Coordinates of C-alpha atoms and ligand atoms in Angstrom, one line a residue:
M1 CA 93.7 85.5 130.4
K2 CA 90.8 87.5 128.9
I3 CA 90.2 90.8 127.4
T4 CA 87.8 92.7 129.7
A5 CA 87.6 96.1 128.0
A6 CA 88.9 98.1 125.0
R7 CA 88.7 101.9 124.8
V8 CA 89.4 104.3 122.1
I9 CA 91.2 107.5 123.3
V10 CA 91.2 110.5 121.0
C11 CA 93.5 113.4 121.8
C12 CA 95.1 116.4 120.1
P13 CA 98.4 117.4 121.7
G14 CA 99.5 119.5 118.7
R15 CA 97.8 117.1 116.2
N16 CA 95.1 114.4 116.4
F17 CA 95.9 110.8 117.6
V18 CA 93.6 107.8 118.0
T19 CA 94.8 105.2 120.5
L20 CA 93.3 101.9 121.4
K21 CA 93.7 100.6 124.9
V22 CA 93.0 96.9 125.5
E23 CA 92.6 95.8 129.1
T24 CA 92.7 92.3 130.6
D25 CA 91.5 90.5 133.7
D26 CA 95.0 90.3 135.2
G27 CA 95.6 94.0 134.9
V28 CA 98.0 94.1 132.0
Y29 CA 97.0 96.4 129.2
G30 CA 98.2 97.0 125.7
L31 CA 98.2 100.1 123.4
G32 CA 97.8 100.4 119.7
D33 CA 97.9 103.4 117.3
A34 CA 94.8 103.8 115.1
T35 CA 95.5 107.3 113.7
L36 CA 94.5 107.9 110.0
N37 CA 95.4 111.5 109.2
G38 CA 92.3 113.6 108.4
R39 CA 90.0 110.6 108.7
E40 CA 90.4 109.9 112.4
K41 CA 86.8 109.6 113.3
S42 CA 86.0 107.0 110.7
V43 CA 88.5 104.6 112.5
V44 CA 87.1 105.5 115.9
A45 CA 83.6 104.5 114.6
Y46 CA 84.9 101.3 113.0
L47 CA 86.7 100.3 116.3
E48 CA 83.8 101.3 118.6
E49 CA 81.0 99.9 116.5
H50 CA 82.5 96.8 114.9
V51 CA 85.7 95.7 116.6
V52 CA 85.6 96.4 120.4
P53 CA 82.4 94.4 121.0
A54 CA 83.9 91.4 119.3
L55 CA 87.2 91.6 121.3
I56 CA 85.7 91.4 124.8
G57 CA 86.2 87.9 126.3
R58 CA 88.8 86.8 123.9
D59 CA 92.2 85.5 124.9
P60 CA 94.8 88.2 124.1
A61 CA 97.5 85.6 123.5
Q62 CA 95.7 84.5 120.3
I63 CA 97.2 87.3 118.1
E64 CA 97.2 85.5 114.8
D65 CA 93.6 84.2 115.2
I66 CA 92.3 87.6 116.2
W67 CA 94.0 89.2 113.2
Q68 CA 92.4 86.6 110.9
Y69 CA 89.1 87.1 112.6
F70 CA 89.0 90.8 111.9
Y71 CA 90.5 90.5 108.4
R72 CA 88.7 87.5 106.9
G73 CA 85.7 87.9 109.2
A74 CA 84.8 91.3 108.1
Y75 CA 84.0 90.0 104.6
W76 CA 84.8 93.6 103.3
R77 CA 88.6 93.2 103.2
R78 CA 91.4 95.7 103.2
G79 CA 91.1 99.5 103.0
P80 CA 92.8 102.1 105.2
V81 CA 90.0 102.4 107.8
T82 CA 89.7 98.7 108.4
M83 CA 93.4 98.0 108.3
S84 CA 94.2 100.8 110.8
A85 CA 91.6 99.4 113.2
I86 CA 93.1 95.9 112.8
A87 CA 96.6 97.4 113.3
A88 CA 95.6 99.0 116.6
V89 CA 94.2 95.7 117.9
D90 CA 97.3 93.8 116.7
T91 CA 99.7 96.3 118.2
A92 CA 97.9 96.3 121.5
L93 CA 97.9 92.5 121.6
W94 CA 101.7 92.3 120.9
D95 CA 102.2 94.9 123.6
I96 CA 100.3 92.7 126.1
K97 CA 102.3 89.6 125.0
G98 CA 105.6 91.5 125.5
K99 CA 104.5 92.8 128.9
V100 CA 103.4 89.3 130.0
A101 CA 106.8 87.8 128.9
G102 CA 108.7 90.8 130.4
L103 CA 110.4 91.3 127.0
P104 CA 110.6 94.1 124.4
L105 CA 108.9 93.2 121.1
Y106 CA 112.1 92.8 119.2
Q107 CA 113.0 89.9 121.4
L108 CA 109.7 88.2 120.6
W109 CA 110.5 88.7 116.9
G110 CA 113.9 86.9 116.9
G111 CA 116.1 89.4 118.7
K112 CA 118.3 92.2 117.2
S113 CA 119.5 92.0 113.6
R114 CA 121.5 95.2 114.1
N115 CA 122.7 97.5 117.0
G116 CA 120.6 100.5 116.1
V117 CA 118.0 101.8 113.7
M118 CA 119.2 104.4 111.2
V119 CA 116.7 107.1 110.8
Y120 CA 116.3 110.0 108.4
G121 CA 115.2 113.4 109.3
H122 CA 113.4 116.1 107.3
A123 CA 115.4 119.1 106.2
N124 CA 113.3 121.6 104.4
G125 CA 113.3 125.3 103.4
K126 CA 111.3 127.8 101.4
D127 CA 114.1 128.0 98.8
L128 CA 117.4 126.4 97.8
A129 CA 119.6 128.5 100.2
E130 CA 117.3 127.8 103.2
T131 CA 117.2 124.1 102.4
I132 CA 121.0 123.9 102.2
D133 CA 121.2 125.6 105.7
E134 CA 118.6 123.1 107.0
V135 CA 120.6 120.1 105.7
A136 CA 123.7 121.5 107.5
R137 CA 121.6 121.7 110.7
Y138 CA 120.5 118.0 110.4
I139 CA 124.2 117.0 109.8
D140 CA 125.1 118.9 113.0
M141 CA 122.3 117.1 114.9
G142 CA 124.1 113.8 113.9
Y143 CA 121.8 112.5 111.2
K144 CA 123.4 110.0 108.7
A145 CA 120.4 110.2 106.4
I146 CA 118.5 113.4 105.5
R147 CA 115.4 114.0 103.4
A148 CA 115.6 117.3 101.5
Q149 CA 112.4 119.2 100.4
S150 CA 112.4 122.7 99.1
G151 CA 110.0 125.4 98.0
V152 CA 109.9 125.5 94.1
P153 CA 110.5 128.9 92.4
G154 CA 107.1 130.1 91.0
L155 CA 105.0 127.9 93.3
A156 CA 103.4 129.6 96.3
S157 CA 103.6 126.4 98.4
T158 CA 104.4 122.7 98.1
Y159 CA 104.5 119.5 100.0
G160 CA 107.1 119.1 102.7
V161 CA 108.0 122.7 103.5
A162 CA 107.2 123.3 107.1
K163 CA 106.1 126.5 108.9
D164 CA 108.0 125.3 111.9
R165 CA 111.7 124.4 111.9
L166 CA 111.6 121.0 113.5
F167 CA 108.0 119.9 113.1
Y168 CA 106.0 119.4 109.9
E169 CA 102.2 119.0 109.9
P170 CA 100.5 119.2 106.6
A171 CA 96.9 118.8 108.0
D172 CA 96.4 122.4 108.6
A173 CA 92.7 123.3 108.3
A174 CA 89.3 121.7 109.0
L175 CA 88.5 122.0 105.3
A176 CA 91.4 121.1 102.9
T177 CA 93.6 123.9 101.9
E178 CA 94.1 124.2 98.1
N179 CA 97.7 124.2 96.7
M180 CA 98.8 124.7 93.2
W181 CA 101.3 122.4 91.4
S182 CA 103.4 122.7 88.3
T183 CA 105.4 119.6 87.2
A184 CA 107.4 121.7 84.7
K185 CA 108.7 124.1 87.4
Y186 CA 109.4 121.2 89.8
L187 CA 111.3 119.1 87.1
D188 CA 113.4 122.1 86.3
F189 CA 114.3 122.9 90.0
C190 CA 114.7 119.5 91.7
P191 CA 118.0 118.4 90.1
K192 CA 119.5 121.8 90.9
L193 CA 118.7 121.3 94.5
F194 CA 120.6 118.0 94.7
E195 CA 123.4 119.3 92.6
A196 CA 123.8 122.1 95.1
L197 CA 123.6 119.8 98.1
R198 CA 126.2 117.4 96.8
A199 CA 128.5 120.3 95.8
R200 CA 128.2 121.6 99.4
F201 CA 128.2 118.5 101.5
G202 CA 129.8 115.8 99.3
F203 CA 128.7 112.2 99.4
E204 CA 129.2 111.2 103.0
H205 CA 125.5 111.5 104.0
H206 CA 122.5 109.7 102.5
L207 CA 120.1 112.1 100.8
L208 CA 116.4 111.3 100.2
H209 CA 113.6 113.0 98.5
D210 CA 109.8 112.7 98.5
I211 CA 108.0 113.3 95.2
H212 CA 104.7 112.8 96.9
H213 CA 102.9 111.1 94.0
R214 CA 103.1 114.1 91.7
L215 CA 104.6 112.7 88.5
T216 CA 103.6 110.3 85.8
P217 CA 105.8 107.3 85.3
I218 CA 107.6 108.7 82.3
E219 CA 108.2 112.0 84.1
A220 CA 109.5 110.0 87.1
G221 CA 111.9 108.2 84.8
L222 CA 113.2 111.5 83.6
L223 CA 113.7 112.9 87.1
G224 CA 115.3 109.7 88.4
K225 CA 117.7 109.8 85.5
S226 CA 118.6 113.5 86.1
L227 CA 119.2 112.8 89.8
E228 CA 121.6 109.8 89.1
P229 CA 124.8 111.8 89.5
Y230 CA 123.7 112.8 93.0
R231 CA 123.2 109.2 94.1
L232 CA 120.1 109.5 96.2
F233 CA 119.3 106.9 98.8
W234 CA 115.8 106.9 97.3
M235 CA 113.2 108.9 95.5
E236 CA 109.9 108.3 97.2
D237 CA 106.4 108.0 95.8
P238 CA 107.4 109.1 92.3
T239 CA 103.9 108.3 91.0
P240 CA 100.7 107.0 92.5
A241 CA 101.0 103.3 93.0
E242 CA 97.4 102.0 92.4
N243 CA 98.8 101.0 89.0
Q244 CA 101.8 98.9 90.1
E245 CA 102.7 98.1 86.4
G246 CA 103.5 101.8 86.0
F247 CA 106.7 101.3 87.8
R248 CA 108.1 99.1 85.0
L249 CA 108.3 102.2 82.9
I250 CA 110.2 104.1 85.6
R251 CA 112.6 101.2 86.0
Q252 CA 113.4 101.1 82.2
H253 CA 114.8 104.6 82.5
T254 CA 116.6 105.1 85.8
V255 CA 118.6 103.4 88.5
T256 CA 117.7 105.9 91.2
P257 CA 116.3 103.7 94.0
I258 CA 112.6 103.9 94.6
A259 CA 110.6 103.8 97.8
V260 CA 106.8 103.4 97.9
G261 CA 104.1 102.4 100.2
E262 CA 103.2 104.8 103.0
V263 CA 99.6 104.7 101.9
F264 CA 99.5 100.9 101.4
N265 CA 97.4 98.9 103.7
T266 CA 98.0 95.3 102.7
I267 CA 100.6 93.0 101.1
Y268 CA 98.5 93.0 97.9
D269 CA 99.2 96.7 97.3
A270 CA 102.9 95.9 96.9
Q271 CA 102.7 92.4 95.4
A272 CA 103.8 93.2 91.8
L273 CA 106.1 96.0 93.0
I274 CA 108.0 93.5 95.2
T275 CA 107.9 90.4 93.1
E276 CA 109.0 92.2 89.9
Q277 CA 111.6 94.1 91.8
L278 CA 110.1 97.4 90.7
I279 CA 111.0 99.1 94.0
D280 CA 113.9 99.1 96.4
Y281 CA 112.2 100.1 99.7
I282 CA 108.7 99.3 101.0
R283 CA 107.3 102.1 103.2
A284 CA 104.3 100.4 104.7
T285 CA 104.2 100.8 108.4
I286 CA 102.6 99.4 111.6
V287 CA 99.4 101.6 111.8
H288 CA 98.2 101.6 108.2
A289 CA 99.2 98.1 107.2
G290 CA 97.5 95.9 109.7
G291 CA 100.0 96.0 112.6
P292 CA 103.2 94.0 113.2
T293 CA 101.6 90.7 112.2
H294 CA 100.9 91.9 108.7
L295 CA 104.0 94.1 108.3
R296 CA 106.3 91.3 109.2
R297 CA 104.6 89.2 106.4
I298 CA 105.2 92.1 103.9
A299 CA 108.9 92.3 105.0
S300 CA 109.4 88.5 104.6
L301 CA 108.0 88.7 101.0
A302 CA 110.2 91.8 100.3
D303 CA 113.3 90.0 101.6
L304 CA 113.0 87.4 98.9
Y305 CA 113.3 90.1 96.2
H306 CA 116.1 92.3 97.7
V307 CA 113.5 94.9 98.8
R308 CA 114.3 96.5 102.1
T309 CA 112.0 98.3 104.6
G310 CA 111.7 102.0 105.0
C311 CA 108.8 102.5 107.4
H312 CA 106.7 105.7 107.2
G313 CA 107.3 107.7 110.3
A314 CA 105.7 111.1 109.9
T315 CA 104.2 113.1 112.9
D316 CA 100.7 111.7 112.2
L317 CA 102.0 108.3 113.2
S318 CA 101.8 108.3 117.0
P319 CA 104.7 107.5 119.4
V320 CA 102.9 104.1 119.9
C321 CA 103.4 103.4 116.2
M322 CA 107.0 104.7 116.4
G323 CA 107.9 102.5 119.3
T324 CA 106.5 99.5 117.6
A325 CA 108.2 100.3 114.3
L326 CA 111.5 100.6 116.0
N327 CA 111.2 97.1 117.5
F328 CA 110.3 95.9 114.1
D329 CA 113.2 97.7 112.5
L330 CA 115.7 96.4 115.0
S331 CA 114.6 92.8 114.4
V332 CA 113.8 92.5 110.7
P333 CA 116.7 91.2 108.5
N334 CA 116.0 93.4 105.5
F335 CA 115.6 96.7 107.3
G336 CA 116.7 99.8 105.2
V337 CA 116.0 103.0 107.1
Q338 CA 113.3 104.4 109.3
E339 CA 111.6 107.8 108.8
Y340 CA 111.7 110.0 111.9
M341 CA 109.8 113.2 112.1
R342 CA 110.0 114.6 115.6
H343 CA 106.8 114.9 117.6
T344 CA 106.1 118.1 119.6
E345 CA 106.9 118.3 123.3
E346 CA 103.1 118.1 124.1
T347 CA 102.8 114.8 122.1
D348 CA 105.9 113.3 123.8
A349 CA 104.5 114.2 127.2
V350 CA 101.2 112.5 126.5
F351 CA 103.0 109.4 125.3
P352 CA 105.9 108.6 127.6
H353 CA 108.3 106.3 125.7
A354 CA 111.4 104.2 126.0
Y355 CA 112.9 105.0 122.6
T356 CA 115.8 107.3 122.2
F357 CA 117.7 109.1 119.4
E358 CA 121.5 109.2 119.4
R359 CA 123.9 110.2 116.5
G360 CA 121.5 109.4 113.7
Y361 CA 120.3 106.1 115.2
M362 CA 117.2 105.3 117.2
Y363 CA 116.8 102.6 119.8
P364 CA 113.5 101.1 121.0
G365 CA 114.7 100.6 124.6
D366 CA 114.2 97.5 126.7
A367 CA 110.9 98.2 128.3
P368 CA 108.5 95.2 127.9
G369 CA 106.2 95.4 124.9
H370 CA 106.6 98.3 122.5
G371 CA 107.7 100.6 125.3
V372 CA 105.2 103.4 124.8
D373 CA 102.5 104.4 127.3
I374 CA 99.7 107.1 127.4
D375 CA 99.0 109.6 130.1
E376 CA 95.2 109.6 129.9
K377 CA 94.8 112.6 132.3
L378 CA 97.1 114.7 130.2
A379 CA 95.5 113.4 126.9
A380 CA 92.1 114.6 128.1
K381 CA 93.4 118.2 128.2
Y382 CA 93.8 118.1 124.4
P383 CA 90.4 117.5 122.8
Y384 CA 90.1 116.5 119.1
R385 CA 90.3 119.2 116.5
P386 CA 89.1 118.6 112.9
A387 CA 92.0 118.9 110.4
S388 CA 92.4 117.8 106.8
L389 CA 95.3 117.2 104.5
P390 CA 95.6 119.8 101.6
V391 CA 94.5 119.1 98.0
N392 CA 96.4 120.0 94.9
R393 CA 95.4 121.6 91.6
L394 CA 97.3 122.2 88.4
E395 CA 97.7 125.7 87.0
D396 CA 94.6 125.3 84.9
G397 CA 92.5 124.4 87.9
A398 CA 92.3 120.6 87.3
M399 CA 92.6 118.4 90.4
W400 CA 95.9 116.7 90.9
N401 CA 97.5 114.4 93.5
W402 CA 98.6 116.1 96.7
Ligands
EZ4_501 O1 102.3 113.5 103.7 O2 102.1 111.5 106.7 O3 107.0 110.8 103.8 N1 106.2 111.3 104.5 C1 105.0 111.8 104.0 C2 104.1 112.4 105.0 C3 102.6 112.4 104.6 C4 101.8 112.5 105.8 C5 100.3 112.3 105.4 O4 99.5 112.2 106.5 O5 104.8 111.7 102.8 O6 104.5 113.7 105.3
CO502 CO1 106.1 110.4 101.8

C-alpha cells in the first residue's frame, strides 16, 4: 500500500479548520486535524511545502517511522506549527490503519479501559447570577462535570464568557481584540463564584475552572487555597508553564488539583511537571501534541506519576481531533476527563461523525478509524476567514497573558 496524494482542506463553517486528507493506491483515505487557532495558514504552508511532498510514495502502515521522519528529520524540532502538521499526518495514518483493519482506533490501542468518556461542558455568564443559571442548565443537560467561567465585576470582558449560549469562540476579529485584566478584581471575585455554586448545587457535580495563564505562581497558590473548601475537580492553567519549576511554589501552598498543557506540543513541555508530580491532569491533545503516537507516549509517562489525562477539546479543535481524542480517552488507563465544547451545526454537517453524547458521557462509536469524515463539497462553501485570538493588557496598559 502506498500514499498517492495528500491534500490540505481549509474551511470555515463558523470557524476555521485545517484538515489533511491522505489518499492511498487502494482507495482508503485518512483524515487528520491540523488546526492552530489564529495561525492556521502557517500550518497549511508547513504541510504543503515541507510535509506533503515527502509523504507521497510512503507506506501508510509505517506510522512510527513516518512520525520519527518528520520529527527528527526536520532538524528544527518541536513548536506548535511543526507538531500540528505532524499530528495531522499521524492522525490520518492511524485512521487509515483502522479502516484497513476494520476497527475503531480504541481497539488498536488495547481496547476499552472504561465504558464511556466523562466530558465537561462550559457554563458561563456575564455575572454570578447568570453563571449559576448556566450551571443549572448544564446539570439539566446531563453533564457530570461542568466548567464555570464568569464575567468579573469591574472588567468589561474576560476569557471564557461567550456571546452565544452554547458555543464559545474567542477568535473574534482579523486583528486581535484588546481586553483589560485585573488580577486583584479576579482574586476577589473567583472564590465568591464557587462558594455560591456549591451553596446552590452541593457537591454532587464536578466543578472546574480555567484561570487561562493569568496569575503568578504565588497568586495561584493563594487562589487555590481559597478555593479548597469548594473542592474543584481542577484549576486550569494557573500560570504560564514555560517555567515548569514555577509550579513547585503553587504546590507548596494548595491541594486544589492542577491541570495544564493545552498549549504544549511535546512531552518535554511537561517533563518536570509530570515527573515531579507538580500537576494532576495533562491537557495536551491530539492536534497540538504530535498526534496519537506522541500523546500516547505522554500519557504513559504521566501514568507513572499519578497524572491523568484531560484533553483540550475547545471548538477550535475540529471534530476529527475530537473523534480521535475520544478513541484515545476510551483506551488509555489514566484517563481523567475530556473537555467538550460543542461545535456549531454547520461544523457538524461538514464533519459527519460517529461520536455521540449521552448523560454526561461521550462515546467514539464503532466506525473504523477515528470515525470522522469530511464533506468536501459542503466545506468548499465556507471559505477561510482571518480570525485572531484576543490579547490582554493590565489596567496600566502593560501587555499581559490572555
Ligand atoms: O482559549 O482553545 O480550556 N480551553 C481553553 C480554550 C482556548 C482556545 C484557544 O484557541 O482555554 O478556550
Ligand atoms: Co484552557
